[in-house]
Structures are given as C-alpha cells and as structure tokens.
Tab-separated table of C-alpha atoms and ligand atoms in Angstrom:
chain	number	residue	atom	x	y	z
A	1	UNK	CA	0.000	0.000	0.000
A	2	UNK	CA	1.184	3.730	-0.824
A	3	UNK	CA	2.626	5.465	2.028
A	4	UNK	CA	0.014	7.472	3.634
A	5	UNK	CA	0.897	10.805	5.570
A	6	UNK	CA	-1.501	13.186	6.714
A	7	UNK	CA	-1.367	16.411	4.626
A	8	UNK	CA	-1.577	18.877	7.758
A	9	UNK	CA	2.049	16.810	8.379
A	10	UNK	CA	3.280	16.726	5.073
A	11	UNK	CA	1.978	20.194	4.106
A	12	UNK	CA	3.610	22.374	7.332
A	13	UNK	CA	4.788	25.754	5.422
A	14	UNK	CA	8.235	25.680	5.836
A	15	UNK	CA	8.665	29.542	4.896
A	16	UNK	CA	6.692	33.005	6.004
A	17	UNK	CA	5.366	33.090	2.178
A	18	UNK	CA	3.742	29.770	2.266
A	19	UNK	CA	1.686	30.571	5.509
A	20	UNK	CA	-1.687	31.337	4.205
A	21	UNK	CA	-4.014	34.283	5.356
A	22	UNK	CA	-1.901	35.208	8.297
A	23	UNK	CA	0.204	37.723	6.168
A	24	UNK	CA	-0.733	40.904	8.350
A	25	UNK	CA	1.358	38.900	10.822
A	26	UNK	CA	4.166	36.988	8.632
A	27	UNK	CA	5.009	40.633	7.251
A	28	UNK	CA	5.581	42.065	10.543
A	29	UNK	CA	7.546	39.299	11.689
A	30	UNK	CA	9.804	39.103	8.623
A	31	UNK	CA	10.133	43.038	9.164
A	32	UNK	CA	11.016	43.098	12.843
A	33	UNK	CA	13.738	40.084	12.226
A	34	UNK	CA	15.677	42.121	9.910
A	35	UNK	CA	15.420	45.452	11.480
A	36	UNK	CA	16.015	43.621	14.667
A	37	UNK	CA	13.449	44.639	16.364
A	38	UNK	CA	11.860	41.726	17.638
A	39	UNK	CA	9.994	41.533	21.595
A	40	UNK	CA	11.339	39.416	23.804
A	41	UNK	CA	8.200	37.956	24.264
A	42	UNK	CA	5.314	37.101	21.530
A	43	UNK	CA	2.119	35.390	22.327
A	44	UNK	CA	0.467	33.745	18.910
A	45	UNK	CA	-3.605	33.976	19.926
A	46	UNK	CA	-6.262	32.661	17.848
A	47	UNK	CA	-8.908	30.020	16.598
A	48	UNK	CA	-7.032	26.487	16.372
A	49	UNK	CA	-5.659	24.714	13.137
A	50	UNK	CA	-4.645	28.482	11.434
A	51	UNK	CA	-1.261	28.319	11.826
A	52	UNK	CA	0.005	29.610	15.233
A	53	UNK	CA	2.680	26.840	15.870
A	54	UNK	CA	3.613	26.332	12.456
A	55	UNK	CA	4.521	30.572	12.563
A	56	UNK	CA	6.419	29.973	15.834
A	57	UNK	CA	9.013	27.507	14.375
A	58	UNK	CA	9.254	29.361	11.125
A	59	UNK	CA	9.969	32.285	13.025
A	60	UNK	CA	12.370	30.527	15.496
A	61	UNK	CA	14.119	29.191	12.943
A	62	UNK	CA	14.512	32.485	10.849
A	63	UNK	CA	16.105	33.798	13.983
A	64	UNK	CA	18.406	31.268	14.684
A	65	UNK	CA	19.227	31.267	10.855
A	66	UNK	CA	19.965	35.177	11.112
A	67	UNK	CA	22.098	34.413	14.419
A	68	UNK	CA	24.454	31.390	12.294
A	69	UNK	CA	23.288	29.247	14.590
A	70	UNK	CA	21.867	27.347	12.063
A	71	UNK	CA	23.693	23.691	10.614
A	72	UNK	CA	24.842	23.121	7.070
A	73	UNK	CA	21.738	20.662	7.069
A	74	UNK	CA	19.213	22.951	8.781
A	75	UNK	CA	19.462	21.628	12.169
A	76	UNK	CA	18.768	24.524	14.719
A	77	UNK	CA	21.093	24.516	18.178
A	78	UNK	CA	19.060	27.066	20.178
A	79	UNK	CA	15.363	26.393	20.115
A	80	UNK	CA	13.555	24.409	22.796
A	81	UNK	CA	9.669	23.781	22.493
A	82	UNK	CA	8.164	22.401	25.191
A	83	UNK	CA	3.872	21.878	24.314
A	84	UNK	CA	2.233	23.197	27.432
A	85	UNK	CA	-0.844	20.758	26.426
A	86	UNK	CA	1.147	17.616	27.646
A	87	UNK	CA	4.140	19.190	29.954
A	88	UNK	CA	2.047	21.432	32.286
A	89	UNK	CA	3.421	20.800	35.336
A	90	UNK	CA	5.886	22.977	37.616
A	91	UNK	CA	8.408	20.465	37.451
A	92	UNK	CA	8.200	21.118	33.160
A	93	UNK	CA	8.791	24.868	33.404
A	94	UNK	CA	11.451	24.599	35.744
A	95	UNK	CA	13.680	22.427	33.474
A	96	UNK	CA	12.913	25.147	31.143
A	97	UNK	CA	13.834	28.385	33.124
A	98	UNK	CA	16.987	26.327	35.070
A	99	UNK	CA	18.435	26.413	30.985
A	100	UNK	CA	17.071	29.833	30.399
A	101	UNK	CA	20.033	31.310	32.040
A	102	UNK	CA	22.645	30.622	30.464
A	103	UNK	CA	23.798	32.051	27.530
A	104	UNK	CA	23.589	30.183	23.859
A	105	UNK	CA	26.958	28.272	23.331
A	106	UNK	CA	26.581	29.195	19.407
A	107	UNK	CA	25.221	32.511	17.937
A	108	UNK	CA	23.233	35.109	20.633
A	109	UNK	CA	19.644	33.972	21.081
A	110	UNK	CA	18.066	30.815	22.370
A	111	UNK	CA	14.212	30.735	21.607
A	112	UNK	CA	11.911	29.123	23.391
A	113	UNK	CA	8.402	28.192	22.138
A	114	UNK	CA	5.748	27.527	24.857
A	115	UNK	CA	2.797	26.240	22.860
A	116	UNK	CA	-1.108	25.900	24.306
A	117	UNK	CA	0.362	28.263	27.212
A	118	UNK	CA	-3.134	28.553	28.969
A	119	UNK	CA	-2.705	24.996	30.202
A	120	UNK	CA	0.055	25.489	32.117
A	121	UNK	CA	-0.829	24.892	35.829
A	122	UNK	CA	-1.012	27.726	38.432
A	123	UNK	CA	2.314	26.973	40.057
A	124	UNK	CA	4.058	26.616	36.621
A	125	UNK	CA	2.227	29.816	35.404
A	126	UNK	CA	3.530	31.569	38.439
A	127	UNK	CA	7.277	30.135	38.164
A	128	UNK	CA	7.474	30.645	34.553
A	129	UNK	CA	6.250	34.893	35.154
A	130	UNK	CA	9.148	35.001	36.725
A	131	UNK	CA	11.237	34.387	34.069
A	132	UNK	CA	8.943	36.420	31.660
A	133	UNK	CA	9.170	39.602	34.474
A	134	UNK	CA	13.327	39.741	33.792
A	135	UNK	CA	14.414	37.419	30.624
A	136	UNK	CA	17.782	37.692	29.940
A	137	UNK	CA	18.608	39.270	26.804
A	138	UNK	CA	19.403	36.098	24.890
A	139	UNK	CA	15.638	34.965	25.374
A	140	UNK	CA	13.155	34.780	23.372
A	141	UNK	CA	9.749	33.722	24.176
A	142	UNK	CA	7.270	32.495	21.654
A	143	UNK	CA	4.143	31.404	23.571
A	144	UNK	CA	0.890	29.871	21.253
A	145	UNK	CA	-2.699	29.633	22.769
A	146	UNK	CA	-5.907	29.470	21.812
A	147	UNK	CA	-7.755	30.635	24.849
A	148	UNK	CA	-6.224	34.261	25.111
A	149	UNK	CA	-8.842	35.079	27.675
A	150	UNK	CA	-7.152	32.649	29.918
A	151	UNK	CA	-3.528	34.273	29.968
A	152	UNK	CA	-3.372	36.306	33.298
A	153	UNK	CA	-2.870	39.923	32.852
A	154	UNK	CA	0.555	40.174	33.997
A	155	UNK	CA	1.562	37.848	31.190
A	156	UNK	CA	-0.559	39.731	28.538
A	157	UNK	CA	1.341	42.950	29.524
A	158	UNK	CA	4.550	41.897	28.867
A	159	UNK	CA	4.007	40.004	25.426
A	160	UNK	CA	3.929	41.721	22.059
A	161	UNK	CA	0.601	39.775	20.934
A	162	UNK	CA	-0.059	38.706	17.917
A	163	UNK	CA	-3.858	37.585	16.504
A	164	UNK	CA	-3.965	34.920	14.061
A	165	UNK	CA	-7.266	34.939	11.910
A	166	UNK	CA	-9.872	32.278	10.630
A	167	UNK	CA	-8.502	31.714	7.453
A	168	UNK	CA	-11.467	32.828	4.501
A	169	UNK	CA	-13.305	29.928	2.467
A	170	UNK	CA	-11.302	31.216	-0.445
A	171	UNK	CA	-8.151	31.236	0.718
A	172	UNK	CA	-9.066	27.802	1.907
A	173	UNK	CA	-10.534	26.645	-1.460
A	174	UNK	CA	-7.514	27.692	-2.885
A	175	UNK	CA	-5.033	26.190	-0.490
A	176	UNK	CA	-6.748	22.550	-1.555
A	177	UNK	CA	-6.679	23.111	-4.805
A	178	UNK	CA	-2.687	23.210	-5.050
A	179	UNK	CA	-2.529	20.477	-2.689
A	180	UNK	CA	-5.208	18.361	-4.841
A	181	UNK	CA	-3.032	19.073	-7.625
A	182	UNK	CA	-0.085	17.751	-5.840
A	183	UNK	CA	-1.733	14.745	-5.129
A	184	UNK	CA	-2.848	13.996	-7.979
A	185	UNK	CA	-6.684	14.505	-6.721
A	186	UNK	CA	-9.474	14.886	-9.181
A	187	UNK	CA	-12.037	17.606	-7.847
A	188	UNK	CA	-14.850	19.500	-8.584
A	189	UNK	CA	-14.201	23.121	-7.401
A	190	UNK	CA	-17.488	23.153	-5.284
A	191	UNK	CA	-16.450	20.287	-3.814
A	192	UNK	CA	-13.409	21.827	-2.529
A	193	UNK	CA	-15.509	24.655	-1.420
A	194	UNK	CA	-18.107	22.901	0.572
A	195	UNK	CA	-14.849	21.584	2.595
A	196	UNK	CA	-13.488	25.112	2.921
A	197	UNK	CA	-17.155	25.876	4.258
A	198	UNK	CA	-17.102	22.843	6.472
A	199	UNK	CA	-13.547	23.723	7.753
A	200	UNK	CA	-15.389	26.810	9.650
A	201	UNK	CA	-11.587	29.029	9.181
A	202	UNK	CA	-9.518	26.229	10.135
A	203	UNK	CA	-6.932	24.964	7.569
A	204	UNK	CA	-5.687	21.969	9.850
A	205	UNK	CA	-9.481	20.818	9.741
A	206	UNK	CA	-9.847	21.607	5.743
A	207	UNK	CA	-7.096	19.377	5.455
A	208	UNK	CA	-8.429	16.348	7.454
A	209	UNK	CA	-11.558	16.638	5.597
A	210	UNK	CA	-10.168	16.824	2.270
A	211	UNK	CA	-7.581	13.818	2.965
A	212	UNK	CA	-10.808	11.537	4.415
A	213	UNK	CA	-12.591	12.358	0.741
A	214	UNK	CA	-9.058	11.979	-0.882
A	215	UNK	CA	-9.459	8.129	0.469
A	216	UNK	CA	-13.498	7.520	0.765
A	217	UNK	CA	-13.575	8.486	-3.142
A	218	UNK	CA	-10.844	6.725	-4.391
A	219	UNK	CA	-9.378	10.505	-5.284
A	220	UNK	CA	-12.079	12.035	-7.115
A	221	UNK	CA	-14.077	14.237	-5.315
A	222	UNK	CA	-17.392	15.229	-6.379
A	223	UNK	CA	-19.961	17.393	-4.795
A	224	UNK	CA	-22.460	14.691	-4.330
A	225	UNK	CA	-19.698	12.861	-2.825
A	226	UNK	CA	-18.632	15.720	-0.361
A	227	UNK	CA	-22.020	16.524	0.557
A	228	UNK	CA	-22.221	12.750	1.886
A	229	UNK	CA	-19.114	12.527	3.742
A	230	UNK	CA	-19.618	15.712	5.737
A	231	UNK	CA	-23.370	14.979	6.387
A	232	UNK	CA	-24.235	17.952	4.833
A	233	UNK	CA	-27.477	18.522	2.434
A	234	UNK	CA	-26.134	19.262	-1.160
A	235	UNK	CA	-27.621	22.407	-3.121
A	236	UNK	CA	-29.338	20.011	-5.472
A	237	UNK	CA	-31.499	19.007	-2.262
A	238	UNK	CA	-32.640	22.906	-1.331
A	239	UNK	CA	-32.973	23.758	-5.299
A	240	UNK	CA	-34.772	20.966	-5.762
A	241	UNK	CA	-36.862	21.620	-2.995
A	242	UNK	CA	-37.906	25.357	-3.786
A	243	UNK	CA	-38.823	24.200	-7.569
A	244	UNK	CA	-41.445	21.631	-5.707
A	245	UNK	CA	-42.424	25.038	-3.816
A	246	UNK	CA	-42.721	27.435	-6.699
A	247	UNK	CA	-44.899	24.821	-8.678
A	248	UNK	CA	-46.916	24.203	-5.427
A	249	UNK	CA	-46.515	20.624	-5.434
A	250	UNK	CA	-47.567	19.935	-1.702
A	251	UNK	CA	-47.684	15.983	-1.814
A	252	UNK	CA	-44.137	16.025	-3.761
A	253	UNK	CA	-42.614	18.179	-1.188
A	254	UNK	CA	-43.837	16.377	1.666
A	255	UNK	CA	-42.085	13.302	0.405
A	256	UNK	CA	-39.169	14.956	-0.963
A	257	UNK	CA	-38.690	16.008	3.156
A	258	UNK	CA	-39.146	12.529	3.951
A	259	UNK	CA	-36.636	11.099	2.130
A	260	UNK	CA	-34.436	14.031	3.495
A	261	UNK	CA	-35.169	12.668	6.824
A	262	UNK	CA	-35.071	8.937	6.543
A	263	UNK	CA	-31.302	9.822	5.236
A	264	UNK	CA	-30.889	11.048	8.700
A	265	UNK	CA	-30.590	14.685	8.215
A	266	UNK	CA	-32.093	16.819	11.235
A	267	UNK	CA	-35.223	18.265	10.065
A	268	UNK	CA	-34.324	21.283	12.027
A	269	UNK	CA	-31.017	22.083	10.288
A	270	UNK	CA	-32.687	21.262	6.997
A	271	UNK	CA	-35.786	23.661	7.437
A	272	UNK	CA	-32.681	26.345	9.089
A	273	UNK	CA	-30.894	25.701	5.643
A	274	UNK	CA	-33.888	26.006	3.374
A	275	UNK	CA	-34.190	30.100	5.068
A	276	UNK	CA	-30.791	30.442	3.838
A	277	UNK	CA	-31.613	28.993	0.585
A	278	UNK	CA	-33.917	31.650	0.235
A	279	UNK	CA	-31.939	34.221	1.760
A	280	UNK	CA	-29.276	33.231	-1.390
A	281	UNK	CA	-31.799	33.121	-3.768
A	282	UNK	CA	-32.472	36.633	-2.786
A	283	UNK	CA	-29.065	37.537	-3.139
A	284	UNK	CA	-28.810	35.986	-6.310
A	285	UNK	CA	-31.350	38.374	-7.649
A	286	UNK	CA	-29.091	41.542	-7.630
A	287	UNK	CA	-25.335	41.655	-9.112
A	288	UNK	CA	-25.047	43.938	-6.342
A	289	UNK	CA	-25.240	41.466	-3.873
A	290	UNK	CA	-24.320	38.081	-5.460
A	291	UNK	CA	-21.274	38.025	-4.119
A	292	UNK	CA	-22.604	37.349	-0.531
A	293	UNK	CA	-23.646	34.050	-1.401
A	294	UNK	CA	-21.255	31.588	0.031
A	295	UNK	CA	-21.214	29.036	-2.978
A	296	UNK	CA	-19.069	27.828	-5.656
A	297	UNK	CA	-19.347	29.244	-9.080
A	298	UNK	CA	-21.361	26.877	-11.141
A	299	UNK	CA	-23.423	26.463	-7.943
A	300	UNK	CA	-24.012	30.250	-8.348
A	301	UNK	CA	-25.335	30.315	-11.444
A	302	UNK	CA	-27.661	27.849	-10.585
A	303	UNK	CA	-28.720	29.450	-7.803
A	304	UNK	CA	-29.372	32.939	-10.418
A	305	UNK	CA	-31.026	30.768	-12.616
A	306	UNK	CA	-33.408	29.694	-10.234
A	307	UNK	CA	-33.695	33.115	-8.337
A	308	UNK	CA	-35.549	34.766	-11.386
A	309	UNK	CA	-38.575	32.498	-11.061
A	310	UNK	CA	-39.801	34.121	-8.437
A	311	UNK	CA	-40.279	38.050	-7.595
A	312	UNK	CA	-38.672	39.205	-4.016
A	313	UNK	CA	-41.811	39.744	-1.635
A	314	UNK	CA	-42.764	35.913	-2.332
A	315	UNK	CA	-38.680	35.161	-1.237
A	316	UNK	CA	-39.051	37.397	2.041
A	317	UNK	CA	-42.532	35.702	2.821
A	318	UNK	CA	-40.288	32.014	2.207
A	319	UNK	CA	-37.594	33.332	4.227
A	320	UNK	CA	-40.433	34.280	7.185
A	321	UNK	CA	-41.506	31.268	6.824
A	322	UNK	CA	-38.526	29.082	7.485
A	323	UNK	CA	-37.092	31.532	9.763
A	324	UNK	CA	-40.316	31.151	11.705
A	325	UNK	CA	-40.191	27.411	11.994
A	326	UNK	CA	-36.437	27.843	12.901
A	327	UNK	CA	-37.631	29.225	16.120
A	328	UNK	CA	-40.250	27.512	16.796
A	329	UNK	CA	-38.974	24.444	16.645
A	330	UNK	CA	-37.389	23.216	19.450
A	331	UNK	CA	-40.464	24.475	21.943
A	332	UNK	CA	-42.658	22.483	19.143
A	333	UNK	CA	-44.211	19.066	20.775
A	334	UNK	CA	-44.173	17.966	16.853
A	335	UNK	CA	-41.538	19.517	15.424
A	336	UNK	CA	-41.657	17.357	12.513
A	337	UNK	CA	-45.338	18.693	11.629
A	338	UNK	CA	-43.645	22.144	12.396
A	339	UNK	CA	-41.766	21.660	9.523
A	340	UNK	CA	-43.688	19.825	6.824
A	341	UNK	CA	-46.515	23.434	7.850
A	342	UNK	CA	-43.687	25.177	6.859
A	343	UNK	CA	-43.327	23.293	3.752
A	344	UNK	CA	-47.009	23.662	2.899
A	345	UNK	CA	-46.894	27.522	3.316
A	346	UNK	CA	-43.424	27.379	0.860
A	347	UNK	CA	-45.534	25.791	-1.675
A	348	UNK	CA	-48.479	27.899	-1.563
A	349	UNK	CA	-46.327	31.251	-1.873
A	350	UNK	CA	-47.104	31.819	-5.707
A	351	UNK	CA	-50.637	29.800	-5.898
A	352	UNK	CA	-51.144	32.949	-3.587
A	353	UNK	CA	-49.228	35.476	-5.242
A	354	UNK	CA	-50.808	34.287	-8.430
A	355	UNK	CA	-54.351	35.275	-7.219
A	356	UNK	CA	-53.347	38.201	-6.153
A	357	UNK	CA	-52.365	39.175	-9.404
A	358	UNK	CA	-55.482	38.015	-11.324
A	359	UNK	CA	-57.596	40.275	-8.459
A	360	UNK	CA	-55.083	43.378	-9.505
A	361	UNK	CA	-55.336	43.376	-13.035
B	401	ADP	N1	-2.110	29.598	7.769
B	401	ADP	C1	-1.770	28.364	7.318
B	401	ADP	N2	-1.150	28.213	6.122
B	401	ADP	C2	-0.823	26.978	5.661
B	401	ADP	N3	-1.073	25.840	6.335
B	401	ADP	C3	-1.685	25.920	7.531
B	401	ADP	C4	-2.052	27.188	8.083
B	401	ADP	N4	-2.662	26.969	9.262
B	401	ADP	C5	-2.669	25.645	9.443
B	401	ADP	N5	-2.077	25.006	8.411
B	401	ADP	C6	-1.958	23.531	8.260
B	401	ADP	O1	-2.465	22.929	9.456
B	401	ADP	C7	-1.425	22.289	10.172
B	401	ADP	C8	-1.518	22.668	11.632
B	401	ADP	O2	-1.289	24.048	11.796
B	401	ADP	P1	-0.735	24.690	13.159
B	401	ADP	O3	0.256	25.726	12.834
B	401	ADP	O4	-0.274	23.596	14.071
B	401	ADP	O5	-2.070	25.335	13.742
B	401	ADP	P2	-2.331	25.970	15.183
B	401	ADP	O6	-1.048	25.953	15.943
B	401	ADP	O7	-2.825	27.361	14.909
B	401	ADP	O8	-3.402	25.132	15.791
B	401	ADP	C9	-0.122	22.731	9.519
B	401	ADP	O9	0.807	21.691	9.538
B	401	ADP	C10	-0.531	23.075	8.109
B	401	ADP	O10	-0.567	21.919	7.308
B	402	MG	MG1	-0.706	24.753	17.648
C-alpha cells in the first residue's frame, strides 16, 4: 500500500510566504527580524488549526538562521519547544527556566516556544512569570494559545501579541486546490468549497476533511460525494426543494422532506438551511449582492437561474416562513409537523401570489 501521511504533516509551510491568510502577521515578523526589532516575548492567539505553531518555528528558525546558529543541514542549536498541552506541570517549566540562564553556546539567542500556554498549571504559570518579568537578553519567548482570555494579565502585559485569523473559504478553497493538484486529486471546485465551508476558518481541519474524501472516493471528489461525507445537504437538495415550492406541489414536497429525513438529516437544520436557501436566492437576484452568497461558481449560477422564477416579496414571505419554523422548533411538541406546515406555506407562496395578481389586473 502507498505510504500514507496526513497532509496537515506533510503540508507544514516551511517559509513566512507559504503561511496562508496570516500575512498581516508573517510581514511584521519578517520586518522586525531584519530590522532587529523583535519583543522578547510574543504570544500567537487565535482560533485552532490556522497556523500559530507552524509561525512559531518558522519564526524561530529564521532567527536562529539570522544568528548562524543554524547547521549546514538545517538543524537549529538554540530552540527548545516544550507543548504546554502535555508538559504542564511545575516540574516542566522549571527544566525550562533552570536552561534559560545561560547564555547560547553558538550565535546570541536561544528561543523558546511555549505552545497551548493557557494549560500550564497555576504553580508553573507563576514560576514561569518570573522568568517572563526579567528574561535575559538572549531569550526569546514564543508562547501559542488558543484561549487568550485565559492568559493572566501580567503575562498579557509583557508580550507583544499577535492575533492569528480564521482563514477565509477562499483562501481555503484555494489552499486545496494546489494540494489536490499535488496529489494527484481529481475535484470538482465546489467540492473543494463545501470543505473550505465545512472547515469553519480552520486549515488543519480543511485538510483532514479533504484527505478523508481523498481516500473515501478513491481521489475524485465530487460534490455529491462531499455533501455525503460531511453529512451535509447538497444544493441540489434545497434547489430541488424550492422548484417543488414554486410549482406548489404539496404531496411532492412532503415526500421529498421525507426522504431528506429517513437519510438522517435533522429536520431542524434542513428547514434552518432552506431560510438560507432563500436568503441566497435573494441575493442571487441583484449583481449587487451576489457576491454574498457563500457558494461555488457553477453552484451560483444555478442558484441565479433559479432566483428569477420568483419576484422578491414571495422570497421574504419564504424566508419568514422558514425563519419562523427555525424558532419555533425546538419548543414544538411535533416539530416534525412544524416543519412539513412550513413546507405547505413554501408551496403555496405563488398559488397565492398568483391570485393576487389576477384580483389586480
Ligand atoms: N495559515 C496556514 N497556512 C498553511 N497551512 C496551515 C495554516 N494553518 C494551518 N495550516 C496547516 O495545518 C497544520 C496545523 O497548523 P498549526 O500551525 O499547528 O495550527 P495551530 O497551531 O494554529 O493550531 C499545519 O501543519 C498546516 O498543514
Ligand atoms: Mg498549535
């Protein structure tokens, strides 16, 4: 069998460029290590899987590498890492801060990169401020977290901090689709994008999903294919369903909700998702705002295709109407029949609005 390694492994940038959507930060750093201006201490906050650790040993490294402390082959003599997530007792930072002390035996700096800092225990917290309140100047600390809010002041203070961002669907999309290529991966671009969607800003996760579809489809991933994976109703489903609406077929709807639910689907994210269906289709009604729908290209166009059947007060009623049985459903005693009433008013929106017309004109 072909080697198998995880792409979040094999696909670690290796370089400041390579990081993706963290470049308000990767420019700074890259600035600060040549004008030598870099804190003594940095704290890396944000959302997991976005690139915090893999910034701290780029950016140890790059300052090791400025110091010639570096190897012919890479190797780096003066960084420690110690991952607070495992090591968080006192005993842990004290091995740390004993070694602090003394000075690097090659080049000026040793760095040290604390990573998941907020699990630290109190005592280690408390031994390792310490340290942090007078470093000596051959320290550097890079701390990681994702649970800023848990980082005592006194630590906060004395850290230059940095905040890593939820990287976008696009940048995410786009980050797969290299990799796919890599691979060797057959895709369909809104397959990718359902993934980046999935991912919810997290590139570690994007990648776990898109190696589990890499494997479950024998690499070709298709948007049918995604959808089923990650449990999540395809387009085709909510298009399909809104056609049943705007031709006010009540029996076929019913049904086509059934099916929906004997697949397992929770009838109360699929009634949530039909309100953003025609939320989109709303959007997909003006140029002006069709870039605010959160789909693939050739999804979009199907969702513009679709979004000139009907005329916008019958899409606010739909979108009342879903949003409606979005609330009440969870203080319904048959939340099922909340939904399929819900699916009855969808499909009497333009048998009404057709009336209405005849009685105008
Ligand atoms: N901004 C990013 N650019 C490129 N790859 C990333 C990025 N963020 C995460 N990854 C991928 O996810 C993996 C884990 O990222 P990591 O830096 O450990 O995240 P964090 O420390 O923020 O939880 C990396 O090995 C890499 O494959
Ligand atoms: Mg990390």
């Amino acid at each position: 069998m072909e080697n198998f390694i995880v792409s979040a492994r094999k696909y670690r940038p290796q370089e400041f460029e390579t990081v993706v959507g963290q470049q308000h930060i990767t420019d700074t750093l890259e600035h600060a290590i040549e004008e030598n201006q870099l804190a003594q201490a940095l704290l890396f906050c944000g959302p997991r899987g976005v690139g915090k650790t893999t910034c701290a040993r780029i950016l140890a490294r790059k300052i090791n590498e400025k110091d010639g402390s570096t190897s012919e082959d890479g190797f780096a003599y003066n960084i420690y890492e110690l991952d607070a997530a495992s090591n968080n007792g006192v005993e842990h930072i004290r091995d740390l801060t004993d070694q602090v002390r003394f000075a690097p035996q090659v080049g000026r700096f040793k760095v040290y990169i604390i990573d998941e800092v907020h699990m630290l225990s109190q005592a280690a917290f408390n031994a390792f401020l310490k340290t942090l309140e007078e470093p000596p100047a051959h320290a550097i600390f890079i701390l990681a977290t994702t649970e800023k809010h848990k980082i005592i002041p006194t630590i906060l203070s004395r850290c230059q901090i940095y905040d890593f961002k939820r990287i976008t669907i696009e940048d995410i999309q786009e980050h797969l689709k290299k990799i796919a290529e890599r691979e060797k991966v057959q895709y369909e671009d809104d397959a990718l994008y359902l993934i980046a969607q999935k991912a919810d800003g997290a590139l570690r996760d994007a990648l776990s999903l898109f190696d589990r579809l890499a494997t479950f489809t024998q690499k070709n991933i298709t948007l049918q294919k995604a959808a089923e994976v990650l449990n999540v109703l395809d387009y085709d489903q909510y298009l399909n369903i809104a056609d049943l609406a705007h031709e006010n077929k009540i029996p076929e709807i019913l049904s086509a909700f059934n099916e929906i639910v004997k697949k397992g689907f929770d009838p109360h994210i699929f009634i949530a998702g039909m309100g953003s269906h025609f939320r989109d289709l709303m959007m997909a009604q003006n140029p002006a705002t069709l870039n605010l729908i959160e789909v693939g290209e050739k999804t979009r166009l199907r969702f513009g295709e679709q979004s000139k059947k009907w005329v916008p007060q019958q899409l606010i009623d739909a979108i009342e109407i879903c949003n409606h049985a979005d609330i009440n459903y969870k203080n319904s005693k048959n939340p099922r029949l909340t939904v399929e009433i819900a699916l009855m008013q969808l499909a009497s929106l333009t048998a009404i609005g057709n009336g209405d017309k005849k009685k105008s004109s």
